[in-house]
PDB file of C-alpha atoms in Angstrom:
ATOM      1  CA  UNK V1376     150.362 190.511  69.936  1.00  0.00           C
ATOM      2  CA  UNK V1377     147.206 188.691  69.151  1.00  0.00           C
ATOM      3  CA  UNK V1378     144.998 187.816  72.110  1.00  0.00           C
ATOM      4  CA  UNK V1379     144.979 184.077  72.841  1.00  0.00           C
ATOM      5  CA  UNK V1380     142.583 182.009  74.875  1.00  0.00           C
ATOM      6  CA  UNK V1381     142.456 178.477  76.192  1.00  0.00           C
ATOM      7  CA  UNK V1382     138.915 178.081  74.971  1.00  0.00           C
ATOM      8  CA  UNK V1383     138.700 175.955  71.836  1.00  0.00           C
ATOM      9  CA  UNK V1384     136.879 177.319  68.813  1.00  0.00           C
ATOM     10  CA  UNK V1385     133.169 176.789  68.985  1.00  0.00           C
ATOM     11  CA  UNK V1386     133.205 174.387  66.111  1.00  0.00           C
ATOM     12  CA  UNK V1387     135.726 172.198  67.982  1.00  0.00           C
ATOM     13  CA  UNK V1388     133.990 172.213  71.375  1.00  0.00           C
ATOM     14  CA  UNK V1389     131.913 169.098  72.169  1.00  0.00           C
ATOM     15  CA  UNK V1390     128.241 169.927  72.254  1.00  0.00           C
ATOM     16  CA  UNK V1391     126.000 168.957  75.183  1.00  0.00           C
ATOM     17  CA  UNK V1392     124.379 166.338  72.974  1.00  0.00           C
ATOM     18  CA  UNK V1393     127.769 164.879  72.069  1.00  0.00           C
ATOM     19  CA  UNK V1394     128.794 164.711  75.738  1.00  0.00           C
ATOM     20  CA  UNK V1395     125.530 162.975  76.627  1.00  0.00           C
ATOM     21  CA  UNK V1396     126.126 160.540  73.784  1.00  0.00           C
ATOM     22  CA  UNK V1397     129.650 159.807  75.008  1.00  0.00           C
ATOM     23  CA  UNK V1398     128.422 159.264  78.583  1.00  0.00           C
ATOM     24  CA  UNK V1399     125.697 156.926  77.363  1.00  0.00           C
ATOM     25  CA  UNK V1400     128.149 154.881  75.309  1.00  0.00           C
ATOM     26  CA  UNK V1401     130.548 154.680  78.246  1.00  0.00           C
ATOM     27  CA  UNK V1402     127.756 153.489  80.544  1.00  0.00           C
ATOM     28  CA  UNK V1403     126.726 150.787  78.073  1.00  0.00           C
ATOM     29  CA  UNK V1404     130.364 149.720  77.701  1.00  0.00           C
ATOM     30  CA  UNK V1405     130.775 149.421  81.470  1.00  0.00           C
ATOM     31  CA  UNK V1406     127.535 147.462  81.794  1.00  0.00           C
ATOM     32  CA  UNK V1407     128.626 145.086  79.050  1.00  0.00           C
ATOM     33  CA  UNK V1408     131.990 144.614  80.748  1.00  0.00           C
ATOM     34  CA  UNK V1409     130.277 143.909  84.084  1.00  0.00           C
ATOM     35  CA  UNK V1410     128.017 141.312  82.466  1.00  0.00           C
ATOM     36  CA  UNK V1411     131.036 139.641  80.858  1.00  0.00           C
ATOM     37  CA  UNK V1412     133.023 139.494  84.110  1.00  0.00           C
ATOM     38  CA  UNK V1413     130.046 138.202  86.133  1.00  0.00           C
ATOM     39  CA  UNK V1414     129.201 135.581  83.507  1.00  0.00           C
ATOM     40  CA  UNK V1415     132.789 134.321  83.460  1.00  0.00           C
ATOM     41  CA  UNK V1416     132.758 133.992  87.253  1.00  0.00           C
ATOM     42  CA  UNK V1417     129.429 132.152  87.096  1.00  0.00           C
ATOM     43  CA  UNK V1418     130.696 129.784  84.399  1.00  0.00           C
ATOM     44  CA  UNK V1419     133.745 128.979  86.516  1.00  0.00           C
ATOM     45  CA  UNK V1420     131.569 128.366  89.584  1.00  0.00           C
ATOM     46  CA  UNK V1421     129.415 125.914  87.633  1.00  0.00           C
ATOM     47  CA  UNK V1422     132.469 123.714  87.039  1.00  0.00           C
ATOM     48  CA  UNK V1423     132.944 123.164  90.787  1.00  0.00           C
ATOM     49  CA  UNK V1424     131.320 120.517  92.977  1.00  0.00           C
ATOM     50  CA  UNK V1425     129.279 123.120  94.864  1.00  0.00           C
ATOM     51  CA  UNK V1426     128.477 126.137  92.647  1.00  0.00           C
ATOM     52  CA  UNK V1427     126.314 127.818  95.310  1.00  0.00           C
ATOM     53  CA  UNK V1428     129.089 127.744  97.935  1.00  0.00           C
ATOM     54  CA  UNK V1429     131.654 128.854  95.348  1.00  0.00           C
ATOM     55  CA  UNK V1430     129.526 131.845  94.387  1.00  0.00           C
ATOM     56  CA  UNK V1431     129.124 132.704  98.072  1.00  0.00           C
ATOM     57  CA  UNK V1432     132.919 132.768  98.341  1.00  0.00           C
ATOM     58  CA  UNK V1433     133.279 134.851  95.182  1.00  0.00           C
ATOM     59  CA  UNK V1434     130.704 137.357  96.441  1.00  0.00           C
ATOM     60  CA  UNK V1435     132.573 137.809  99.700  1.00  0.00           C
ATOM     61  CA  UNK V1436     135.993 138.135  98.060  1.00  0.00           C
ATOM     62  CA  UNK V1437     134.942 140.225  95.051  1.00  0.00           C
ATOM     63  CA  UNK V1438     136.241 143.595  96.387  1.00  0.00           C
ATOM     64  CA  UNK V1439     139.731 142.066  96.609  1.00  0.00           C
ATOM     65  CA  UNK V1440     139.536 139.711  93.628  1.00  0.00           C
ATOM     66  CA  UNK V1441     138.436 142.184  90.962  1.00  0.00           C
ATOM     67  CA  UNK V1442     141.305 144.717  91.312  1.00  0.00           C
ATOM     68  CA  UNK V1443     143.841 141.873  91.388  1.00  0.00           C
ATOM     69  CA  UNK V1444     142.355 140.290  88.283  1.00  0.00           C
ATOM     70  CA  UNK V1445     142.454 143.594  86.427  1.00  0.00           C
ATOM     71  CA  UNK V1446     146.045 144.195  87.507  1.00  0.00           C
ATOM     72  CA  UNK V1447     147.074 140.743  86.250  1.00  0.00           C
ATOM     73  CA  UNK V1448     145.529 141.316  82.833  1.00  0.00           C
ATOM     74  CA  UNK V1449     147.041 144.789  82.509  1.00  0.00           C
ATOM     75  CA  UNK V1450     143.678 146.534  82.683  1.00  0.00           C
ATOM     76  CA  UNK V1451     143.494 149.930  84.354  1.00  0.00           C
ATOM     77  CA  UNK V1452     142.976 149.293  88.112  1.00  0.00           C
ATOM     78  CA  UNK V1453     140.549 152.196  88.308  1.00  0.00           C
ATOM     79  CA  UNK V1454     138.142 150.328  86.058  1.00  0.00           C
ATOM     80  CA  UNK V1455     137.716 147.648  88.728  1.00  0.00           C
ATOM     81  CA  UNK V1456     136.249 150.193  91.138  1.00  0.00           C
ATOM     82  CA  UNK V1457     133.872 151.446  88.453  1.00  0.00           C
ATOM     83  CA  UNK V1458     132.646 147.963  87.542  1.00  0.00           C
ATOM     84  CA  UNK V1459     132.528 146.495  91.053  1.00  0.00           C
ATOM     85  CA  UNK V1460     128.915 147.483  91.973  1.00  0.00           C
ATOM     86  CA  UNK V1461     127.465 146.160  88.706  1.00  0.00           C
ATOM     87  CA  UNK V1462     129.521 142.956  88.845  1.00  0.00           C
ATOM     88  CA  UNK V1463     128.588 142.424  92.506  1.00  0.00           C
ATOM     89  CA  UNK V1464     124.859 142.768  91.771  1.00  0.00           C
ATOM     90  CA  UNK V1465     125.042 140.172  89.022  1.00  0.00           C
ATOM     91  CA  UNK V1466     127.112 137.770  91.110  1.00  0.00           C
ATOM     92  CA  UNK V1467     124.537 138.064  93.907  1.00  0.00           C
ATOM     93  CA  UNK V1468     121.785 137.273  91.419  1.00  0.00           C
ATOM     94  CA  UNK V1469     123.702 134.226  90.199  1.00  0.00           C
ATOM     95  CA  UNK V1470     124.269 133.190  93.813  1.00  0.00           C
ATOM     96  CA  UNK V1471     120.550 133.314  94.570  1.00  0.00           C
ATOM     97  CA  UNK V1472     119.818 131.249  91.446  1.00  0.00           C
ATOM     98  CA  UNK V1473     122.470 128.670  92.377  1.00  0.00           C
ATOM     99  CA  UNK V1474     121.116 128.265  95.905  1.00  0.00           C
ATOM    100  CA  UNK V1475     117.553 127.992  94.612  1.00  0.00           C
ATOM    101  CA  UNK V1476     118.615 125.342  92.105  1.00  0.00           C
ATOM    102  CA  UNK V1477     120.533 123.411  94.789  1.00  0.00           C
ATOM    103  CA  UNK V1478     117.629 123.451  97.246  1.00  0.00           C
ATOM    104  CA  UNK V1479     114.602 122.927  95.025  1.00  0.00           C
ATOM    105  CA  UNK V1480     115.900 121.417  91.780  1.00  0.00           C
ATOM    106  CA  UNK V1481     113.985 121.927  88.579  1.00  0.00           C
ATOM    107  CA  UNK V1482     111.477 124.390  90.084  1.00  0.00           C
ATOM    108  CA  UNK V1483     114.143 126.973  90.859  1.00  0.00           C
ATOM    109  CA  UNK V1484     112.614 129.237  88.214  1.00  0.00           C
ATOM    110  CA  UNK V1485     109.620 129.785  90.520  1.00  0.00           C
ATOM    111  CA  UNK V1486     111.975 130.866  93.308  1.00  0.00           C
ATOM    112  CA  UNK V1487     113.786 133.263  90.982  1.00  0.00           C
ATOM    113  CA  UNK V1488     110.447 134.770  89.884  1.00  0.00           C
ATOM    114  CA  UNK V1489     109.503 135.412  93.524  1.00  0.00           C
ATOM    115  CA  UNK V1490     112.884 137.014  94.238  1.00  0.00           C
ATOM    116  CA  UNK V1491     112.666 139.158  91.099  1.00  0.00           C
ATOM    117  CA  UNK V1492     109.218 140.345  92.175  1.00  0.00           C
ATOM    118  CA  UNK V1493     110.667 141.253  95.585  1.00  0.00           C
ATOM    119  CA  UNK V1494     113.356 143.331  93.885  1.00  0.00           C
ATOM    120  CA  UNK V1495     110.730 145.147  91.807  1.00  0.00           C
ATOM    121  CA  UNK V1496     108.992 146.098  95.048  1.00  0.00           C
ATOM    122  CA  UNK V1497     112.148 147.585  96.557  1.00  0.00           C
ATOM    123  CA  UNK V1498     113.841 144.660  98.303  1.00  0.00           C
ATOM    124  CA  UNK V1499     117.549 145.039  99.058  1.00  0.00           C
ATOM    125  CA  UNK V1500     119.513 143.049  96.427  1.00  0.00           C
ATOM    126  CA  UNK V1501     122.062 142.104  99.089  1.00  0.00           C
ATOM    127  CA  UNK V1502     119.291 140.564 101.216  1.00  0.00           C
ATOM    128  CA  UNK V1503     117.879 138.446  98.391  1.00  0.00           C
ATOM    129  CA  UNK V1504     120.252 135.548  99.076  1.00  0.00           C
ATOM    130  CA  UNK V1505     118.787 135.170 102.580  1.00  0.00           C
ATOM    131  CA  UNK V1506     115.276 135.021 101.110  1.00  0.00           C
ATOM    132  CA  UNK V1507     115.957 131.842  99.131  1.00  0.00           C
ATOM    133  CA  UNK V1508     115.414 129.345 102.013  1.00  0.00           C
ATOM    134  CA  UNK V1509     112.134 131.034 102.993  1.00  0.00           C
ATOM    135  CA  UNK V1510     110.756 130.931  99.452  1.00  0.00           C
ATOM    136  CA  UNK V1511     111.960 127.349  98.978  1.00  0.00           C
ATOM    137  CA  UNK V1512     110.315 126.260 102.229  1.00  0.00           C
ATOM    138  CA  UNK V1513     107.033 127.835 101.157  1.00  0.00           C
ATOM    139  CA  UNK V1514     107.212 125.982  97.849  1.00  0.00           C
ATOM    140  CA  UNK V1515     107.904 122.700  99.653  1.00  0.00           C
ATOM    141  CA  UNK V1516     104.897 123.244 101.921  1.00  0.00           C
ATOM    142  CA  UNK V1517     102.694 123.964  98.904  1.00  0.00           C
ATOM    143  CA  UNK V1518     103.958 120.790  97.235  1.00  0.00           C
ATOM    144  CA  UNK V1519     103.253 118.751 100.372  1.00  0.00           C
ATOM    145  CA  UNK V1520      99.739 120.162 100.679  1.00  0.00           C
ATOM    146  CA  UNK V1521      99.029 119.466  97.010  1.00  0.00           C
ATOM    147  CA  UNK V1522     100.295 115.886  97.306  1.00  0.00           C
ATOM    148  CA  UNK V1523      98.302 115.304 100.499  1.00  0.00           C
ATOM    149  CA  UNK V1524      95.164 116.761  98.930  1.00  0.00           C
ATOM    150  CA  UNK V1525      95.507 114.471  95.929  1.00  0.00           C
ATOM    151  CA  UNK V1526      96.024 111.439  98.176  1.00  0.00           C
ATOM    152  CA  UNK V1527      93.032 112.314 100.358  1.00  0.00           C
ATOM    153  CA  UNK V1528      90.817 112.902  97.324  1.00  0.00           C
ATOM    154  CA  UNK V1529      91.796 109.528  95.878  1.00  0.00           C
ATOM    155  CA  UNK V1530      91.175 107.749  99.187  1.00  0.00           C
ATOM    156  CA  UNK V1531      87.776 109.380  99.706  1.00  0.00           C
ATOM    157  CA  UNK V1532      86.687 108.672  96.128  1.00  0.00           C
ATOM    158  CA  UNK V1533      87.689 105.032  96.518  1.00  0.00           C
ATOM    159  CA  UNK V1534      85.931 104.727  99.872  1.00  0.00           C
ATOM    160  CA  UNK V1535      82.713 106.296  98.599  1.00  0.00           C
ATOM    161  CA  UNK V1536      82.731 104.095  95.506  1.00  0.00           C
ATOM    162  CA  UNK V1537      82.965 101.017  97.732  1.00  0.00           C
ATOM    163  CA  UNK V1538      79.967 101.942  99.867  1.00  0.00           C
ATOM    164  CA  UNK V1539      76.604 100.456  99.020  1.00  0.00           C
ATOM    165  CA  UNK V1540      74.582 102.395 101.607  1.00  0.00           C
ATOM    166  CA  UNK V1541      74.711 105.789 103.247  1.00  0.00           C
ATOM    167  CA  UNK V1542      77.787 107.319 101.565  1.00  0.00           C
ATOM    168  CA  UNK V1543      76.677 110.693 102.961  1.00  0.00           C
ATOM    169  CA  UNK V1544      77.192 109.404 106.512  1.00  0.00           C
ATOM    170  CA  UNK V1545      80.779 108.616 105.632  1.00  0.00           C
ATOM    171  CA  UNK V1546      81.253 112.028 104.030  1.00  0.00           C
ATOM    172  CA  UNK V1547      79.760 113.792 107.051  1.00  0.00           C
ATOM    173  CA  UNK V1548      82.091 111.941 109.423  1.00  0.00           C
ATOM    174  CA  UNK V1549      85.024 112.981 107.272  1.00  0.00           C
ATOM    175  CA  UNK V1550      83.882 116.616 107.194  1.00  0.00           C
ATOM    176  CA  UNK V1551      83.440 116.594 110.970  1.00  0.00           C
ATOM    177  CA  UNK V1552      86.943 115.226 111.480  1.00  0.00           C
ATOM    178  CA  UNK V1553      88.392 117.910 109.204  1.00  0.00           C
ATOM    179  CA  UNK V1554      86.411 120.666 110.949  1.00  0.00           C
ATOM    180  CA  UNK V1555      87.585 119.453 114.358  1.00  0.00           C
ATOM    181  CA  UNK V1556      91.211 119.421 113.223  1.00  0.00           C
ATOM    182  CA  UNK V1557      90.908 122.905 111.717  1.00  0.00           C
ATOM    183  CA  UNK V1558      89.218 124.209 114.865  1.00  0.00           C
ATOM    184  CA  UNK V1559      92.056 122.888 117.026  1.00  0.00           C
ATOM    185  CA  UNK V1560      94.576 124.543 114.724  1.00  0.00           C
ATOM    186  CA  UNK V1561      92.625 127.814 114.745  1.00  0.00           C
ATOM    187  CA  UNK V1562      92.431 127.768 118.549  1.00  0.00           C
ATOM    188  CA  UNK V1563      96.189 127.227 118.738  1.00  0.00           C
ATOM    189  CA  UNK V1564      97.330 129.873 116.256  1.00  0.00           C
ATOM    190  CA  UNK V1565      94.554 132.328 117.099  1.00  0.00           C
ATOM    191  CA  UNK V1566      95.015 132.046 120.857  1.00  0.00           C
ATOM    192  CA  UNK V1567      91.286 131.492 121.430  1.00  0.00           C
ATOM    193  CA  UNK V1568      89.158 128.934 123.234  1.00  0.00           C
ATOM    194  CA  UNK V1569      88.376 125.672 121.452  1.00  0.00           C
ATOM    195  CA  UNK V1570      84.637 126.408 121.699  1.00  0.00           C
ATOM    196  CA  UNK V1571      85.043 129.739 119.940  1.00  0.00           C
ATOM    197  CA  UNK V1572      87.280 128.173 117.302  1.00  0.00           C
ATOM    198  CA  UNK V1573      84.765 125.370 116.683  1.00  0.00           C
ATOM    199  CA  UNK V1574      82.000 127.935 116.264  1.00  0.00           C
ATOM    200  CA  UNK V1575      84.095 129.986 113.841  1.00  0.00           C
ATOM    201  CA  UNK V1576      85.047 126.884 111.857  1.00  0.00           C
ATOM    202  CA  UNK V1577      81.444 125.649 111.699  1.00  0.00           C
ATOM    203  CA  UNK V1578      80.305 129.059 110.442  1.00  0.00           C
ATOM    204  CA  UNK V1579      83.064 129.079 107.826  1.00  0.00           C
ATOM    205  CA  UNK V1580      82.116 125.579 106.663  1.00  0.00           C
ATOM    206  CA  UNK V1581      78.428 126.487 106.439  1.00  0.00           C
ATOM    207  CA  UNK V1582      79.194 129.649 104.475  1.00  0.00           C
ATOM    208  CA  UNK V1583      81.354 127.712 102.034  1.00  0.00           C
ATOM    209  CA  UNK V1584      78.671 125.017 101.622  1.00  0.00           C
ATOM    210  CA  UNK V1585      75.981 127.592 100.828  1.00  0.00           C
ATOM    211  CA  UNK V1586      78.223 129.392  98.344  1.00  0.00           C
ATOM    212  CA  UNK V1587      79.032 126.088  96.661  1.00  0.00           C
ATOM    213  CA  UNK V1588      75.349 125.169  96.448  1.00  0.00           C
ATOM    214  CA  UNK V1589      74.559 128.491  94.772  1.00  0.00           C
ATOM    215  CA  UNK V1590      77.480 128.263  92.350  1.00  0.00           C
ATOM    216  CA  UNK V1591      76.568 124.735  91.263  1.00  0.00           C
ATOM    217  CA  UNK V1592      72.823 125.268  91.074  1.00  0.00           C
ATOM    218  CA  UNK V1593      71.104 125.508  87.674  1.00  0.00           C
ATOM    219  CA  UNK V1594      68.465 127.592  89.498  1.00  0.00           C
ATOM    220  CA  UNK V1595      70.305 129.980  91.865  1.00  0.00           C
ATOM    221  CA  UNK V1596      67.118 131.843  92.821  1.00  0.00           C
ATOM    222  CA  UNK V1597      65.329 128.648  93.778  1.00  0.00           C
ATOM    223  CA  UNK V1598      68.389 127.392  95.644  1.00  0.00           C
ATOM    224  CA  UNK V1599      68.687 130.679  97.516  1.00  0.00           C
ATOM    225  CA  UNK V1600      65.048 130.432  98.598  1.00  0.00           C
ATOM    226  CA  UNK V1601      65.604 126.832  99.702  1.00  0.00           C
ATOM    227  CA  UNK V1602      68.657 127.862 101.724  1.00  0.00           C
ATOM    228  CA  UNK V1603      66.663 130.636 103.421  1.00  0.00           C
ATOM    229  CA  UNK V1604      63.929 128.172 104.384  1.00  0.00           C
ATOM    230  CA  UNK V1605      66.468 125.637 105.628  1.00  0.00           C
ATOM    231  CA  UNK V1606      68.236 128.316 107.663  1.00  0.00           C
ATOM    232  CA  UNK V1607      64.955 129.380 109.291  1.00  0.00           C
ATOM    233  CA  UNK V1608      64.248 125.763 110.242  1.00  0.00           C
ATOM    234  CA  UNK V1609      67.730 125.338 111.718  1.00  0.00           C
ATOM    235  CA  UNK V1610      67.342 128.555 113.721  1.00  0.00           C
ATOM    236  CA  UNK V1611      63.933 127.480 115.020  1.00  0.00           C
ATOM    237  CA  UNK V1612      65.298 124.071 116.060  1.00  0.00           C
ATOM    238  CA  UNK V1613      68.304 125.660 117.779  1.00  0.00           C
ATOM    239  CA  UNK V1614      66.052 128.051 119.709  1.00  0.00           C
ATOM    240  CA  UNK V1615      63.495 125.397 120.544  1.00  0.00           C
TER     241      UNK V1615
END
């Protein structure tokens, strides 16, 4: 009797390269299926009155919803378990986008960029949804500061243009008021005395003023020498 074996002839056995190719194709197929399922869920959510809340609900119910949906369509139930992680990640991403869009409107792309950067640096995808309000609040603060700065600049420009004498006195009073306000804030957040905060703020203002003078000067060397002389005079007056 001829010896038989369960091992297929070498020419019929799948090579390692062929197996790797099959695995790669299967992975791509699963990823494509996950994208399709997540996109369909997102499209459905967009038809509701509150897409962000709907996506929150879908995210929470996904472990139960996906197997049931596959069973209804006659798809192998085991495929639901394989696709669930990839579908869940995409639904969470859509959820973050929907909340950003609901809370900040047309600038939601900025929020998404910040969240994407967080993911690149190792943030937990499941925690990204909770980051949306923080990023949105930061953007709102930046908007408020920008609007206030523009309004203040306009008001100061108008006021200076209306002065016929001593516009520098007006500017100095404004600078003093700003320095005082910043010193009070620094004392509060830095848990230091007001005197120390005022000193720190005055030093910061002086440093900025000197740097600005040097940057704007057509003769930096001459300006630097002038600043040194002025500083010596101020020191002598303070000591005297």
